[in-house]
Short mmCIF file of C-alpha atoms in Angstrom, two decimals:
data_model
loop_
_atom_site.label_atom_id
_atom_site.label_comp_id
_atom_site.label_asym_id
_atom_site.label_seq_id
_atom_site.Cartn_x
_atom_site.Cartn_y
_atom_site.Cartn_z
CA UNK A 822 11.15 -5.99 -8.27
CA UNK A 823 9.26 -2.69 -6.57
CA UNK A 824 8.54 0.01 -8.99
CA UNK A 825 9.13 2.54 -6.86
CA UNK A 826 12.15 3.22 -4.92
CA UNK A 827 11.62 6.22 -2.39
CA UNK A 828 14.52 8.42 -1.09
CA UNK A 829 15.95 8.86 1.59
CA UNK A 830 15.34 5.87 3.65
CA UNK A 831 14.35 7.79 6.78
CA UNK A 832 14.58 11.24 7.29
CA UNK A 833 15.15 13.17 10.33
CA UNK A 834 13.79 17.18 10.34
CA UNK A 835 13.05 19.50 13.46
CA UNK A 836 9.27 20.61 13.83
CA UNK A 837 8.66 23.68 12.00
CA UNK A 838 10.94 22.48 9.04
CA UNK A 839 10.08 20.97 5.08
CA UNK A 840 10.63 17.74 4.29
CA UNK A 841 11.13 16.27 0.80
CA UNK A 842 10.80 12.62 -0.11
CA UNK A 843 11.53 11.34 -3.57
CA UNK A 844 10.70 8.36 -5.63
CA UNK A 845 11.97 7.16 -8.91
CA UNK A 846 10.39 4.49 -10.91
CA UNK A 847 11.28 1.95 -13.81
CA UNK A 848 8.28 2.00 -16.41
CA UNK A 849 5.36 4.07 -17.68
CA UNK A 850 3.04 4.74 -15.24
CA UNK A 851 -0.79 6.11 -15.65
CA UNK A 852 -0.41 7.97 -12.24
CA UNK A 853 1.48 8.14 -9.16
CA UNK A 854 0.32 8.42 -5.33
CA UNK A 855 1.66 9.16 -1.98
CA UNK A 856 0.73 7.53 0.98
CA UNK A 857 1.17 7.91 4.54
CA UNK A 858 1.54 5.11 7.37
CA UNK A 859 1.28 5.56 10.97
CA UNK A 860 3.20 2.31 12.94
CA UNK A 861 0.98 -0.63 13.19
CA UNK A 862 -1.74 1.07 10.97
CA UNK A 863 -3.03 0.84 7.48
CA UNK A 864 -2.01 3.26 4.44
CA UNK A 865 -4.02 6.74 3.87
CA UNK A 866 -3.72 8.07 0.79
CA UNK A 867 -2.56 11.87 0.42
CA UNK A 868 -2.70 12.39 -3.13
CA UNK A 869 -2.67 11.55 -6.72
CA UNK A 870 -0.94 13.17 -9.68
CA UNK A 871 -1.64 11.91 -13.40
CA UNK A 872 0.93 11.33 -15.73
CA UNK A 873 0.08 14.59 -17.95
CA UNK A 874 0.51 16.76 -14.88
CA UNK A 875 3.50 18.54 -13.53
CA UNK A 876 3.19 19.43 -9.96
CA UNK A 877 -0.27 19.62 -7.41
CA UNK A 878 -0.82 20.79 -4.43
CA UNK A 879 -2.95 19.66 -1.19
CA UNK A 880 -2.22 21.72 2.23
CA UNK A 881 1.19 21.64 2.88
CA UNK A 882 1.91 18.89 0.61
CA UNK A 883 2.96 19.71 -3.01
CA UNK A 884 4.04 16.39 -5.14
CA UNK A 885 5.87 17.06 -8.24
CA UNK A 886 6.24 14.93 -11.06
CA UNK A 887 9.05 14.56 -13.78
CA UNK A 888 7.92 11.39 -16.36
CA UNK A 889 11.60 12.10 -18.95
CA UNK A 890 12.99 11.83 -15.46
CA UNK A 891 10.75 8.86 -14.39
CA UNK A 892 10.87 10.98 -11.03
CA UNK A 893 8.42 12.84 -8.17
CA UNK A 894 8.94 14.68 -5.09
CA UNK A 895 6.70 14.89 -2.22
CA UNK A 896 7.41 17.98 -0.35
CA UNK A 897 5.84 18.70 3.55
CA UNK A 898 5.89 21.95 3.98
CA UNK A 899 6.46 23.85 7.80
CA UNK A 900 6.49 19.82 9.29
CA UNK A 901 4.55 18.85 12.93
CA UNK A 902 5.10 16.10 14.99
CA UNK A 903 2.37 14.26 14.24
CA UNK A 904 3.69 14.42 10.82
CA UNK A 905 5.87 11.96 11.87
CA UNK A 906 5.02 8.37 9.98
CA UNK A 907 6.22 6.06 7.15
CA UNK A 908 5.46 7.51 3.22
CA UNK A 909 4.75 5.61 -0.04
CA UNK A 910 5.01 6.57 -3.01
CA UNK A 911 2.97 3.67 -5.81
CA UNK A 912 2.75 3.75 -9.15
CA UNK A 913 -0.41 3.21 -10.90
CA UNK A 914 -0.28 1.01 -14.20
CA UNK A 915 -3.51 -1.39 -15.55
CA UNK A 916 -4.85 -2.58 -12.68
CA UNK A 917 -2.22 -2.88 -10.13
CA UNK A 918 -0.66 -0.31 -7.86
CA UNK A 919 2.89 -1.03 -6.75
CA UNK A 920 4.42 0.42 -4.05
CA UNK A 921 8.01 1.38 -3.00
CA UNK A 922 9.75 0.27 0.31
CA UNK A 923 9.17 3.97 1.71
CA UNK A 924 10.19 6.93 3.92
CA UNK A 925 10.64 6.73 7.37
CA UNK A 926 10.04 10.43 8.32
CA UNK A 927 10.61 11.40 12.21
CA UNK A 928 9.82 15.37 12.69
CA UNK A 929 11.15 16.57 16.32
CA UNK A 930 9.27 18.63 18.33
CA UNK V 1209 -18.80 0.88 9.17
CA UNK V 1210 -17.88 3.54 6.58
CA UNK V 1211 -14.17 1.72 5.84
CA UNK V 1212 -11.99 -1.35 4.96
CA UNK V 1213 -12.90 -3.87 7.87
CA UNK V 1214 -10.11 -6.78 8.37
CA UNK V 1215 -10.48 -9.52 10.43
CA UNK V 1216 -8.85 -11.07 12.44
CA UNK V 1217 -6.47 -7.93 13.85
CA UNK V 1218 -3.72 -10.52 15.07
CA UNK V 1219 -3.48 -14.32 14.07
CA UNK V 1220 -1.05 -16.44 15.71
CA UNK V 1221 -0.76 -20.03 14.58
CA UNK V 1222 1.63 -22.93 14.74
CA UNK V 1223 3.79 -23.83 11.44
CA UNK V 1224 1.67 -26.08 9.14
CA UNK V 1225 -1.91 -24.64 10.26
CA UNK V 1226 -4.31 -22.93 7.85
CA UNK V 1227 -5.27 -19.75 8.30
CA UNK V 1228 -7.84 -17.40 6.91
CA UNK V 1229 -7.86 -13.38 6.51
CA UNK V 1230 -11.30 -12.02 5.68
CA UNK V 1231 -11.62 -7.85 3.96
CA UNK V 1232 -14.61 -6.62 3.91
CA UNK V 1233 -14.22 -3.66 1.43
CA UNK V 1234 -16.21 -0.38 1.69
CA UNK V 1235 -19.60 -0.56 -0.25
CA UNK V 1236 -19.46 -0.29 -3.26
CA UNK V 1237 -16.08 -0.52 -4.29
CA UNK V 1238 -16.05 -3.03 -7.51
CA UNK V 1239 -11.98 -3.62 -6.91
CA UNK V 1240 -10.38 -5.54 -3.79
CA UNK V 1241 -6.45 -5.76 -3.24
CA UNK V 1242 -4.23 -7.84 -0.91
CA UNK V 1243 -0.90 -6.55 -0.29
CA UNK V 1244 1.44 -8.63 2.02
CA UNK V 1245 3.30 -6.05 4.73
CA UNK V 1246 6.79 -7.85 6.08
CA UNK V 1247 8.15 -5.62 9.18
CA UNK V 1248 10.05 -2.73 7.95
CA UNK V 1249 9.07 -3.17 4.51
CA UNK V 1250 6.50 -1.67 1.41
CA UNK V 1251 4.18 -3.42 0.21
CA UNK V 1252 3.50 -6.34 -2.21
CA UNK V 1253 1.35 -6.82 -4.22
CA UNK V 1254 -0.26 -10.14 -3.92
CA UNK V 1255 -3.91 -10.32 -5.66
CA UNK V 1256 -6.92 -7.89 -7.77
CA UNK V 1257 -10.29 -8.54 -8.18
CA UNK V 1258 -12.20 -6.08 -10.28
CA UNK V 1259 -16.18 -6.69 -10.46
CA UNK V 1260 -16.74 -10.24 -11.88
CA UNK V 1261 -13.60 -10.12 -14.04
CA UNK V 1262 -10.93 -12.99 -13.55
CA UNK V 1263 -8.94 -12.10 -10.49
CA UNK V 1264 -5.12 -11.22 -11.12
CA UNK V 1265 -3.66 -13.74 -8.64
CA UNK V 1266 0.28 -13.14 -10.49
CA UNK V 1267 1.30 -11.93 -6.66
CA UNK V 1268 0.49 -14.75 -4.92
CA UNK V 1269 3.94 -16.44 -3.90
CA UNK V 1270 3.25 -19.66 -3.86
CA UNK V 1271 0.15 -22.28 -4.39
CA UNK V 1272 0.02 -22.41 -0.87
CA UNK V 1273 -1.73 -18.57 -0.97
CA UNK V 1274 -5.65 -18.25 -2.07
CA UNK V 1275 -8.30 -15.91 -2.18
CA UNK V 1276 -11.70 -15.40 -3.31
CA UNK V 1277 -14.59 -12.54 -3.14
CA UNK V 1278 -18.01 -13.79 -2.96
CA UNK V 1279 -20.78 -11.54 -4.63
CA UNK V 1280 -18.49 -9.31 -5.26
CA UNK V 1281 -18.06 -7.60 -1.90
CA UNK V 1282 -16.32 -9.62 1.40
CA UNK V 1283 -12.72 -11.38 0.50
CA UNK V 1284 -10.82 -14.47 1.79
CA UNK V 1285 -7.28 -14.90 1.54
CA UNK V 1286 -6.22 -18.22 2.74
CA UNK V 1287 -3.05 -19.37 3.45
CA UNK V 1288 -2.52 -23.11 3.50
CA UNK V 1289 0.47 -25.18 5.70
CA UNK V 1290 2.07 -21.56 6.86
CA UNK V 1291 5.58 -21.38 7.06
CA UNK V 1292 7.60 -19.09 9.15
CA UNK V 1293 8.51 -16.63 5.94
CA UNK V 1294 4.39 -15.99 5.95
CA UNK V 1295 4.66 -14.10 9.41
CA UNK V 1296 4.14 -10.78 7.62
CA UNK V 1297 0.84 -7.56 8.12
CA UNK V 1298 -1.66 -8.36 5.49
CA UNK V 1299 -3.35 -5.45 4.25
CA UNK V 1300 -6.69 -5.04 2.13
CA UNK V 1301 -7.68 -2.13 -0.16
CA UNK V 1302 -10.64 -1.37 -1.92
CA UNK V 1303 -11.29 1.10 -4.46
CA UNK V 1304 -14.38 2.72 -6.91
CA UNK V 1305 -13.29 1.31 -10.32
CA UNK V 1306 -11.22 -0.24 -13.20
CA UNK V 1307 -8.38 2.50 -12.93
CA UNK V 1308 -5.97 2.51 -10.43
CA UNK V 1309 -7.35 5.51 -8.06
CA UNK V 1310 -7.04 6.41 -4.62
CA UNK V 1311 -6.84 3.02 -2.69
CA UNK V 1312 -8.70 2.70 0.82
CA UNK V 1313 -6.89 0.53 3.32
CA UNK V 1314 -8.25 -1.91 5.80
CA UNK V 1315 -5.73 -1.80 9.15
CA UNK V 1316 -4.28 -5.41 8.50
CA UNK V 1317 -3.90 -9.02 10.00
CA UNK V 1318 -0.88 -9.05 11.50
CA UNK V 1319 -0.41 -12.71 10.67
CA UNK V 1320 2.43 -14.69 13.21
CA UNK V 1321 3.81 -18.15 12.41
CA UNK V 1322 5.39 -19.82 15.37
#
């Protein structure tokens, strides 16, 4: 089974808006990331947060992360169209990264 | 090039035909994923190669499914006797080290199994 389950399954904003994206997981984790997938492409990674940090930021994204919770939010601040793409959240544990089934995010212009 | 290089971009084949997916991972980079992309899905995880460590093949979904990574740069992942069920993107990653860090993906073999 996936470690990470993201939430919602797609989300729908108007440009200009934030959108938040969470992802809960099952066991401990050494770090988690977010990734971003345009259609047809391959993954880009957007950022990484350990497991002894809280919250980080990178532009207009801010990730938080809850481990009592088993728990993060990825948070797109003042969305653009070309925002607009598929995001992963994976967990990071030994030597494997697994990934959730992720966020369809559409942002209207 | 400076990235993940896949080849081929789009395979087509006929059930029961071999096929082979080569990754050429960025320079460097001592670990090489394969993650298997059905439509609409995440990712799974299918194999690992760190440096010249055993590989961690516990992915794979069937015996059908190998790969290898010759001096420790360029990957194959074959699939032998496709089926229908291995229509599916097949992405490669590579990445600096031992730890799982930031992952840098290859844009896929879309793999199709008439």
């Amino acid at each position: 089974s996936q470690q990470g389950e993201e939430d919602p399954q797609a989300l729908s904003i108007q440009e200009g808006e934030n959108a938040t994206m969470n992802c809960s997981y099952k066991t401990s984790i050494n770090n988690l990331q977010w990734y971003r997938q345009n259609s047809g492409r391959g993954l880009v990674h957007l950022i990484l947060i350990r497991s002894n940090e809280r919250e980080k930021h990178s532009g207009r994204l801010r990730v938080t992360l809850d481990t009592s919770k088993k728990s993060s939010s990825l948070l797109i601040t003042a969305s653009r169209a070309a925002d607009t793409a598929s995001y992963f959240c994976a967990t990071g544990k030994g030597n494997k990264l697994v990934f959730g089934a992720g966020t369809i995010l559409r942002v209207k212009s | 090039g400076a990235g993940v290089s896949q080849s081929p971009s789009n395979k087509v084949t006929e059930k029961g035909k071999d096929v082979e997916l080569r990754c050429d991972p960025i320079s460097g980079h001592t670990a090489l994923y394969w993650y298997r992309q059905s439509l609409g899905q995440g990712l799974e995880f299918l194999i690992y190669f760190q440096g010249n460590s055993a590989p961690d093949k516990s992915g794979l979904p069937s015996d059908r499914f190998s790969a290898e990574r010759t001096g420790g740069s360029v990957s194959t992942l074959t699939i032998q006797r496709t089926q229908q069920e291995d229509s599916a993107v097949y992405l490669c990653a590579s990445s600096l080290g031992r730890d799982t860090g930031e992952l840098f993906f290859g844009e896929g073999s879309r793999l199709t199994v008439l």
